[in-house]
mmCIF file of C-alpha atoms in Angstrom:
data_model
loop_
_atom_site.group_PDB
_atom_site.id
_atom_site.type_symbol
_atom_site.label_atom_id
_atom_site.label_comp_id
_atom_site.label_asym_id
_atom_site.label_seq_id
_atom_site.Cartn_x
_atom_site.Cartn_y
_atom_site.Cartn_z
ATOM 1 C CA MET N 1 0.000 0.000 0.000
ATOM 2 C CA GLY N 2 1.521 3.288 -1.075
ATOM 3 C CA HIS N 3 1.503 6.317 1.092
ATOM 4 C CA ASP N 4 0.476 9.538 -0.557
ATOM 5 C CA THR N 5 2.116 12.457 1.070
ATOM 6 C CA ALA N 6 0.320 15.683 0.486
ATOM 7 C CA HIS N 7 2.608 18.520 -0.386
ATOM 8 C CA HIS N 8 1.622 21.744 1.276
ATOM 9 C CA GLU N 9 2.884 24.963 -0.115
ATOM 10 C CA SER N 10 4.536 27.305 2.364
ATOM 11 C CA ASN N 11 2.670 30.554 2.874
ATOM 12 C CA THR N 12 5.416 32.240 4.867
ATOM 13 C CA GLY N 13 5.965 34.905 2.204
ATOM 14 C CA ARG N 14 2.262 35.653 1.998
ATOM 15 C CA ILE N 15 1.976 35.916 5.785
ATOM 16 C CA TRP N 16 4.848 38.401 5.916
ATOM 17 C CA PHE N 17 3.344 40.413 3.043
ATOM 18 C CA VAL N 18 -0.019 40.673 4.825
ATOM 19 C CA PHE N 19 1.742 41.546 8.087
ATOM 20 C CA PHE N 20 3.794 44.349 6.524
ATOM 21 C CA LEU N 21 0.891 45.714 4.481
ATOM 22 C CA LEU N 22 -1.472 45.917 7.456
ATOM 23 C CA SER N 23 1.341 47.255 9.666
ATOM 24 C CA PHE N 24 2.109 49.967 7.110
ATOM 25 C CA VAL N 25 -1.539 51.061 6.906
ATOM 26 C CA THR N 26 -1.779 51.110 10.715
ATOM 27 C CA ILE N 27 1.452 53.119 11.015
ATOM 28 C CA VAL N 28 0.110 55.642 8.482
ATOM 29 C CA GLU N 29 -3.110 55.956 10.513
ATOM 30 C CA VAL N 30 -1.221 56.452 13.783
ATOM 31 C CA ALA N 31 1.212 58.932 12.202
ATOM 32 C CA LEU N 32 -1.659 60.981 10.753
ATOM 33 C CA GLY N 33 -3.431 60.862 14.116
ATOM 34 C CA ILE N 34 -0.350 62.205 15.883
ATOM 35 C CA TRP N 35 0.803 64.661 13.217
ATOM 36 C CA LYS N 36 -2.655 65.951 12.155
ATOM 37 C CA PRO N 37 -1.633 67.947 9.081
ATOM 38 C CA ALA N 38 -3.350 71.346 8.971
ATOM 39 C CA PHE N 39 -4.483 71.003 5.355
ATOM 40 C CA LEU N 40 -6.315 67.765 6.212
ATOM 41 C CA ILE N 41 -7.972 69.302 9.274
ATOM 42 C CA ASP N 42 -8.940 72.578 7.596
ATOM 43 C CA THR N 43 -10.382 70.918 4.475
ATOM 44 C CA LYS N 44 -13.942 69.647 4.829
ATOM 45 C CA PHE N 45 -15.807 67.218 2.615
ATOM 46 C CA ILE N 46 -19.476 66.431 3.282
ATOM 47 C CA SER N 47 -19.395 68.229 6.644
ATOM 48 C CA MET N 48 -16.408 66.280 7.927
ATOM 49 C CA LYS N 49 -12.669 66.891 8.027
ATOM 50 C CA LEU N 50 -10.678 65.261 5.287
ATOM 51 C CA LEU N 51 -8.487 63.580 7.912
ATOM 52 C CA ASN N 52 -11.519 61.728 9.269
ATOM 53 C CA TRP N 53 -12.400 60.542 5.756
ATOM 54 C CA ILE N 54 -8.866 59.189 5.365
ATOM 55 C CA PHE N 55 -9.200 57.287 8.656
ATOM 56 C CA ILE N 56 -12.537 55.806 7.552
ATOM 57 C CA ILE N 57 -11.199 54.764 4.137
ATOM 58 C CA LEU N 58 -8.044 53.196 5.584
ATOM 59 C CA THR N 59 -10.081 51.328 8.210
ATOM 60 C CA ILE N 60 -12.459 49.956 5.572
ATOM 61 C CA TYR N 61 -9.438 48.938 3.486
ATOM 62 C CA LYS N 62 -7.928 47.064 6.431
ATOM 63 C CA ALA N 63 -11.234 45.320 7.183
ATOM 64 C CA TYR N 64 -11.531 44.333 3.509
ATOM 65 C CA TYR N 65 -7.982 43.012 3.346
ATOM 66 C CA ILE N 66 -8.289 41.112 6.624
ATOM 67 C CA THR N 67 -11.392 39.406 5.256
ATOM 68 C CA TRP N 68 -9.649 38.761 1.945
ATOM 69 C CA ALA N 69 -6.481 37.289 3.485
ATOM 70 C CA PHE N 70 -7.522 35.621 6.727
ATOM 71 C CA MET N 71 -10.858 34.245 5.557
ATOM 72 C CA HIS N 72 -9.121 33.028 2.365
ATOM 73 C CA MET N 73 -11.573 34.810 0.087
ATOM 74 C CA GLU N 74 -9.108 35.033 -2.804
ATOM 75 C CA GLY N 75 -9.528 31.304 -3.426
ATOM 76 C CA GLU N 76 -13.313 31.300 -3.402
ATOM 77 C CA THR N 77 -15.749 31.752 -6.244
ATOM 78 C CA LYS N 78 -16.539 35.248 -7.421
ATOM 79 C CA GLY N 79 -20.121 35.105 -6.144
ATOM 80 C CA LEU N 80 -19.124 34.094 -2.617
ATOM 81 C CA ARG N 81 -16.382 36.720 -2.493
ATOM 82 C CA ARG N 82 -18.770 39.446 -3.541
ATOM 83 C CA SER N 83 -21.537 38.352 -1.200
ATOM 84 C CA VAL N 84 -19.243 38.281 1.845
ATOM 85 C CA VAL N 85 -16.855 41.136 1.213
ATOM 86 C CA TRP N 86 -18.976 43.668 -0.643
ATOM 87 C CA THR N 87 -21.952 43.207 1.670
ATOM 88 C CA GLY N 88 -19.756 44.070 4.637
ATOM 89 C CA VAL N 89 -18.177 47.050 2.868
ATOM 90 C CA PHE N 90 -21.595 48.339 1.792
ATOM 91 C CA LEU N 91 -23.049 48.020 5.293
ATOM 92 C CA ILE N 92 -20.061 49.754 6.887
ATOM 93 C CA CYS N 93 -20.274 52.621 4.365
ATOM 94 C CA TYR N 94 -24.022 52.902 4.918
ATOM 95 C CA LEU N 95 -23.588 52.975 8.706
ATOM 96 C CA VAL N 96 -20.912 55.674 8.451
ATOM 97 C CA PHE N 97 -23.122 57.738 6.131
ATOM 98 C CA ILE N 98 -26.135 57.508 8.453
ATOM 99 C CA LEU N 99 -24.093 58.297 11.571
ATOM 100 C CA LEU N 100 -22.407 61.287 9.972
ATOM 101 C CA THR N 101 -25.611 62.669 8.473
ATOM 102 C CA GLU N 102 -27.623 62.356 11.666
ATOM 103 C CA GLY N 103 -24.735 63.471 13.866
ATOM 104 C CA ASP N 104 -24.188 66.594 11.765
ATOM 105 C CA TYR N 105 -27.903 67.396 11.845
ATOM 106 C CA ILE N 106 -28.072 67.071 15.635
ATOM 107 C CA TYR N 107 -24.916 69.160 16.009
ATOM 108 C CA GLU N 108 -26.333 71.935 13.816
ATOM 109 C CA VAL N 109 -29.627 71.938 15.750
ATOM 110 C CA PHE N 110 -27.867 72.338 19.078
ATOM 111 C CA LYS N 111 -25.353 74.831 17.658
ATOM 112 C CA ALA N 112 -28.173 77.021 16.339
ATOM 113 C CA GLY N 113 -29.557 77.239 19.862
ATOM 114 C CA HIS N 114 -32.920 75.608 19.230
ATOM 115 C CA LYS N 115 -32.230 73.230 22.081
ATOM 116 C CA SER N 116 -29.939 73.419 25.076
ATOM 117 C CA TRP N 117 -26.970 71.165 25.716
ATOM 118 C CA ASP N 118 -28.582 69.929 28.958
ATOM 119 C CA PHE N 119 -28.526 66.170 28.586
#
């Protein structure tokens, strides 16, 4: 009886690539959070500082890549990849949009003095 030995490919290079990519994105986020460039704070887009938009985009990118790499989505069928990854990205974007829209509205109402800040 012959023994079939399964040959497993080493993923050490891939693991290091994912580690360095996610580390780089995290370091950029931390550096921007510490440095806070004036042009990113002074520039607003849809009632929010550009720096905050960069944080949101980088966080969504990291969540996407973590799902892609650690849930092994790159080896799955296109339909499964889209249903898992894009559904999560869409829901996160929708949640951010709703929170920012409602938060800005409430802020403007209280800033205009229609209500007091007595919570």
